[in-house]
């Protein structure tokens, strides 16, 4: 790990017999783990020392990816501690080292309430967030129905080809319309093709729904 590399860089020659003997015993124990065990955790060793130091400043906080790394790091430490307690006879010296690990189970539990297994914020991380995302989903469904309805009418009226599909521009659902008919659909033009022959229009009804949805979210936040 990064922290392990830093520790190695700081190593110096040792002359004390007991210290050398103890260190060699620890190395031999870990060598045995590397050669003969496949149940020792080898992933999620993150150096978060700088990030944790920074959040001591009032008003600062960890980014989501750092919180996720913190959770996985703590779970790794927990697994290491359990490993040595379950194998204390084979690895007594490493058990002694692992007994110094602080696990912070509350932090693990609290992060688990907020993040899913992929490191994304859960809908139910808070009641307010749940309501915001629920309303956004409702708005998105409404927008989808409106855009599909406008598209069907545009196809029926011959303004767009029968095989035309809804596209996405800047995160918005838009209808590709020939420049010849772009004034036929009332809405906001988000983009134009490189040739200038196709305009990507967000129907006015969808624009209004999105406007209301954003205003509602801002009020909640």
Tab-separated table of C-alpha atoms in Angstrom:
chain	number	residue	atom	x	y	z
A	1	UNK	CA	0.000	0.000	0.000
A	2	UNK	CA	0.989	3.662	-0.244
A	3	UNK	CA	1.348	3.873	3.523
A	4	UNK	CA	3.428	0.688	3.508
A	5	UNK	CA	5.765	2.199	0.933
A	6	UNK	CA	6.226	5.269	3.142
A	7	UNK	CA	7.060	3.025	6.093
A	8	UNK	CA	9.654	1.181	4.014
A	9	UNK	CA	11.259	4.453	2.940
A	10	UNK	CA	11.743	5.323	6.603
A	11	UNK	CA	13.380	2.031	7.562
A	12	UNK	CA	16.920	2.181	8.925
A	13	UNK	CA	19.495	-0.423	9.967
A	14	UNK	CA	18.755	-2.069	13.313
A	15	UNK	CA	21.403	-3.315	15.752
A	16	UNK	CA	19.261	-4.518	18.656
A	17	UNK	CA	19.109	-8.310	18.635
A	18	UNK	CA	15.642	-8.617	20.170
A	19	UNK	CA	14.172	-6.106	17.731
A	20	UNK	CA	15.783	-7.850	14.761
A	21	UNK	CA	14.583	-11.241	15.933
A	22	UNK	CA	11.027	-9.998	16.498
A	23	UNK	CA	10.930	-8.279	13.110
A	24	UNK	CA	12.167	-11.414	11.339
A	25	UNK	CA	9.486	-13.447	13.127
A	26	UNK	CA	6.829	-11.017	11.885
A	27	UNK	CA	8.201	-11.220	8.355
A	28	UNK	CA	8.222	-15.021	8.437
A	29	UNK	CA	4.628	-15.079	9.646
A	30	UNK	CA	3.518	-12.812	6.864
A	31	UNK	CA	5.566	-14.783	4.336
A	32	UNK	CA	3.575	-17.846	5.386
A	33	UNK	CA	0.329	-15.921	4.832
A	34	UNK	CA	1.437	-14.855	1.354
A	35	UNK	CA	2.424	-18.402	0.375
A	36	UNK	CA	-0.258	-20.474	2.045
A	37	UNK	CA	-3.363	-18.407	2.721
A	38	UNK	CA	-5.920	-16.983	0.332
A	39	UNK	CA	-8.261	-15.546	2.950
A	40	UNK	CA	-6.162	-12.548	3.946
A	41	UNK	CA	-7.558	-9.239	2.565
A	42	UNK	CA	-5.445	-7.819	-0.257
A	43	UNK	CA	-7.672	-4.975	-1.479
A	44	UNK	CA	-8.762	-1.511	-0.358
A	45	UNK	CA	-5.677	-0.139	1.327
A	46	UNK	CA	-6.175	3.601	0.912
A	47	UNK	CA	-4.084	6.427	2.314
A	48	UNK	CA	-6.688	8.865	3.633
A	49	UNK	CA	-4.431	10.623	6.117
A	50	UNK	CA	-4.406	13.901	4.190
A	51	UNK	CA	-8.180	13.895	3.670
A	52	UNK	CA	-8.870	13.126	7.324
A	53	UNK	CA	-6.490	15.867	8.366
A	54	UNK	CA	-8.258	18.383	6.134
A	55	UNK	CA	-11.726	17.765	7.597
A	56	UNK	CA	-10.537	18.922	10.991
A	57	UNK	CA	-11.169	22.396	9.588
A	58	UNK	CA	-14.686	23.581	10.432
A	59	UNK	CA	-16.997	23.559	7.427
A	60	UNK	CA	-15.030	20.988	5.411
A	61	UNK	CA	-16.127	17.461	4.588
A	62	UNK	CA	-15.063	14.341	2.701
A	63	UNK	CA	-16.093	13.841	-0.905
A	64	UNK	CA	-18.243	10.776	-1.611
A	65	UNK	CA	-15.368	8.778	-3.115
A	66	UNK	CA	-13.246	9.451	-0.037
A	67	UNK	CA	-16.062	8.360	2.269
A	68	UNK	CA	-16.420	5.175	0.227
A	69	UNK	CA	-12.672	4.537	0.461
A	70	UNK	CA	-12.804	5.168	4.208
A	71	UNK	CA	-15.580	2.616	4.596
A	72	UNK	CA	-13.714	-0.021	2.585
A	73	UNK	CA	-10.479	0.687	4.438
A	74	UNK	CA	-12.180	0.220	7.808
A	75	UNK	CA	-13.808	-3.012	6.615
A	76	UNK	CA	-10.373	-4.249	5.504
A	77	UNK	CA	-8.929	-3.420	8.929
A	78	UNK	CA	-11.831	-5.242	10.573
A	79	UNK	CA	-11.171	-8.297	8.395
A	80	UNK	CA	-7.453	-8.208	9.234
A	81	UNK	CA	-8.176	-8.040	12.946
A	82	UNK	CA	-10.590	-10.955	12.742
A	83	UNK	CA	-8.123	-12.968	10.661
A	84	UNK	CA	-5.373	-12.804	13.272
A	85	UNK	CA	-7.727	-13.463	16.190
A	86	UNK	CA	-8.910	-16.584	14.397
A	87	UNK	CA	-5.304	-17.669	13.727
A	88	UNK	CA	-3.519	-16.541	16.863
A	89	UNK	CA	-1.476	-19.721	17.265
A	90	UNK	CA	0.013	-19.527	13.760
A	91	UNK	CA	0.690	-15.773	13.812
A	92	UNK	CA	1.194	-14.611	17.411
A	93	UNK	CA	3.495	-11.719	16.533
A	94	UNK	CA	1.218	-10.312	13.867
A	95	UNK	CA	-1.709	-10.754	16.239
A	96	UNK	CA	0.114	-8.515	18.668
A	97	UNK	CA	0.455	-5.873	15.974
A	98	UNK	CA	-3.165	-6.185	14.873
A	99	UNK	CA	-4.367	-5.645	18.437
A	100	UNK	CA	-3.327	-2.024	17.986
A	101	UNK	CA	-5.883	-1.495	15.212
A	102	UNK	CA	-8.786	0.838	15.975
A	103	UNK	CA	-11.915	-0.253	14.107
A	104	UNK	CA	-14.533	2.518	14.648
A	105	UNK	CA	-17.586	0.279	14.049
A	106	UNK	CA	-19.980	3.234	14.343
A	107	UNK	CA	-18.311	4.940	11.376
A	108	UNK	CA	-18.655	1.792	9.257
A	109	UNK	CA	-22.305	1.437	10.237
A	110	UNK	CA	-23.091	5.099	9.601
A	111	UNK	CA	-21.482	5.098	6.157
A	112	UNK	CA	-23.376	1.909	5.320
A	113	UNK	CA	-26.614	3.781	6.029
A	114	UNK	CA	-25.635	6.453	3.516
A	115	UNK	CA	-23.818	4.647	0.677
A	116	UNK	CA	-24.768	1.570	-1.321
A	117	UNK	CA	-22.325	-1.203	-2.241
A	118	UNK	CA	-21.174	0.774	-5.284
A	119	UNK	CA	-20.354	3.897	-3.292
A	120	UNK	CA	-23.408	5.875	-4.407
A	121	UNK	CA	-25.644	7.789	-2.010
A	122	UNK	CA	-28.740	5.763	-1.149
A	123	UNK	CA	-32.159	7.248	-1.835
A	124	UNK	CA	-33.023	6.763	1.812
A	125	UNK	CA	-29.836	8.330	3.186
A	126	UNK	CA	-32.206	10.986	4.517
A	127	UNK	CA	-35.949	11.588	4.363
A	128	UNK	CA	-35.403	14.851	2.501
A	129	UNK	CA	-33.188	13.241	-0.144
A	130	UNK	CA	-35.713	10.442	-0.600
A	131	UNK	CA	-38.475	12.965	-1.281
A	132	UNK	CA	-36.300	14.975	-3.673
A	133	UNK	CA	-35.321	11.921	-5.722
A	134	UNK	CA	-38.875	10.613	-5.692
A	135	UNK	CA	-40.148	13.912	-7.079
A	136	UNK	CA	-37.366	13.994	-9.663
A	137	UNK	CA	-38.299	10.504	-10.850
A	138	UNK	CA	-41.929	11.558	-11.158
A	139	UNK	CA	-40.877	14.627	-13.152
A	140	UNK	CA	-38.623	12.544	-15.388
A	141	UNK	CA	-41.455	10.114	-16.083
A	142	UNK	CA	-43.739	13.030	-16.909
A	143	UNK	CA	-41.119	14.523	-19.229
A	144	UNK	CA	-40.648	11.168	-20.968
A	145	UNK	CA	-44.389	10.815	-21.587
A	146	UNK	CA	-44.658	14.383	-22.881
A	147	UNK	CA	-41.685	14.053	-25.252
A	148	UNK	CA	-42.899	10.707	-26.573
A	149	UNK	CA	-46.330	12.227	-27.142
A	150	UNK	CA	-44.871	15.168	-29.095
A	151	UNK	CA	-42.696	12.763	-31.083
A	152	UNK	CA	-45.675	10.599	-32.043
A	153	UNK	CA	-47.579	13.678	-33.254
A	154	UNK	CA	-44.541	14.930	-35.168
A	155	UNK	CA	-44.263	11.556	-36.907
A	156	UNK	CA	-47.996	11.562	-37.632
A	157	UNK	CA	-47.792	15.062	-39.112
A	158	UNK	CA	-44.779	14.109	-41.215
A	159	UNK	CA	-42.351	16.523	-39.517
A	160	UNK	CA	-39.901	13.750	-38.631
A	161	UNK	CA	-39.122	10.304	-40.021
A	162	UNK	CA	-41.130	7.333	-38.752
A	163	UNK	CA	-38.052	5.675	-37.213
A	164	UNK	CA	-36.955	8.796	-35.280
A	165	UNK	CA	-36.030	8.219	-31.635
A	166	UNK	CA	-35.716	10.571	-28.690
A	167	UNK	CA	-32.127	11.759	-28.142
A	168	UNK	CA	-30.330	13.225	-25.135
A	169	UNK	CA	-28.570	16.590	-25.197
A	170	UNK	CA	-27.146	18.182	-22.055
A	171	UNK	CA	-29.101	15.655	-20.001
A	172	UNK	CA	-32.398	16.662	-21.654
A	173	UNK	CA	-34.729	14.565	-23.795
A	174	UNK	CA	-34.908	16.116	-27.271
A	175	UNK	CA	-36.429	15.315	-30.643
A	176	UNK	CA	-34.228	15.343	-33.776
A	177	UNK	CA	-36.113	17.479	-36.287
A	178	UNK	CA	-35.217	18.447	-39.818
A	179	UNK	CA	-34.210	22.106	-40.033
A	180	UNK	CA	-37.047	22.521	-42.512
A	181	UNK	CA	-39.629	21.713	-39.824
A	182	UNK	CA	-37.886	22.991	-36.676
A	183	UNK	CA	-40.402	25.815	-36.300
A	184	UNK	CA	-43.244	23.308	-36.316
A	185	UNK	CA	-42.397	22.100	-32.794
A	186	UNK	CA	-42.656	24.668	-30.029
A	187	UNK	CA	-39.671	24.254	-27.750
A	188	UNK	CA	-36.038	24.925	-26.956
A	189	UNK	CA	-33.298	24.053	-29.459
A	190	UNK	CA	-30.444	22.460	-27.488
A	191	UNK	CA	-28.181	21.514	-30.369
A	192	UNK	CA	-27.805	21.477	-34.134
A	193	UNK	CA	-26.053	18.800	-36.170
A	194	UNK	CA	-22.672	19.568	-37.743
A	195	UNK	CA	-24.328	19.806	-41.161
A	196	UNK	CA	-26.986	22.133	-39.808
A	197	UNK	CA	-29.715	19.927	-41.250
A	198	UNK	CA	-31.035	18.619	-37.916
A	199	UNK	CA	-32.143	20.535	-34.816
A	200	UNK	CA	-32.533	18.847	-31.430
A	201	UNK	CA	-35.601	20.325	-29.770
A	202	UNK	CA	-36.874	19.953	-26.211
A	203	UNK	CA	-40.673	20.407	-26.384
A	204	UNK	CA	-41.986	23.443	-24.495
A	205	UNK	CA	-44.159	21.232	-22.268
A	206	UNK	CA	-41.070	19.306	-21.155
A	207	UNK	CA	-39.147	22.544	-20.552
A	208	UNK	CA	-41.897	23.728	-18.210
A	209	UNK	CA	-41.982	20.448	-16.250
A	210	UNK	CA	-38.194	20.554	-15.829
A	211	UNK	CA	-38.354	24.176	-14.690
A	212	UNK	CA	-40.920	23.329	-12.004
A	213	UNK	CA	-38.899	20.282	-10.903
A	214	UNK	CA	-35.678	22.274	-10.468
A	215	UNK	CA	-37.461	24.997	-8.520
A	216	UNK	CA	-39.008	22.409	-6.207
A	217	UNK	CA	-35.609	20.796	-5.530
A	218	UNK	CA	-33.963	24.139	-4.788
A	219	UNK	CA	-36.687	24.941	-2.272
A	220	UNK	CA	-36.184	21.607	-0.533
A	221	UNK	CA	-32.401	21.950	-0.443
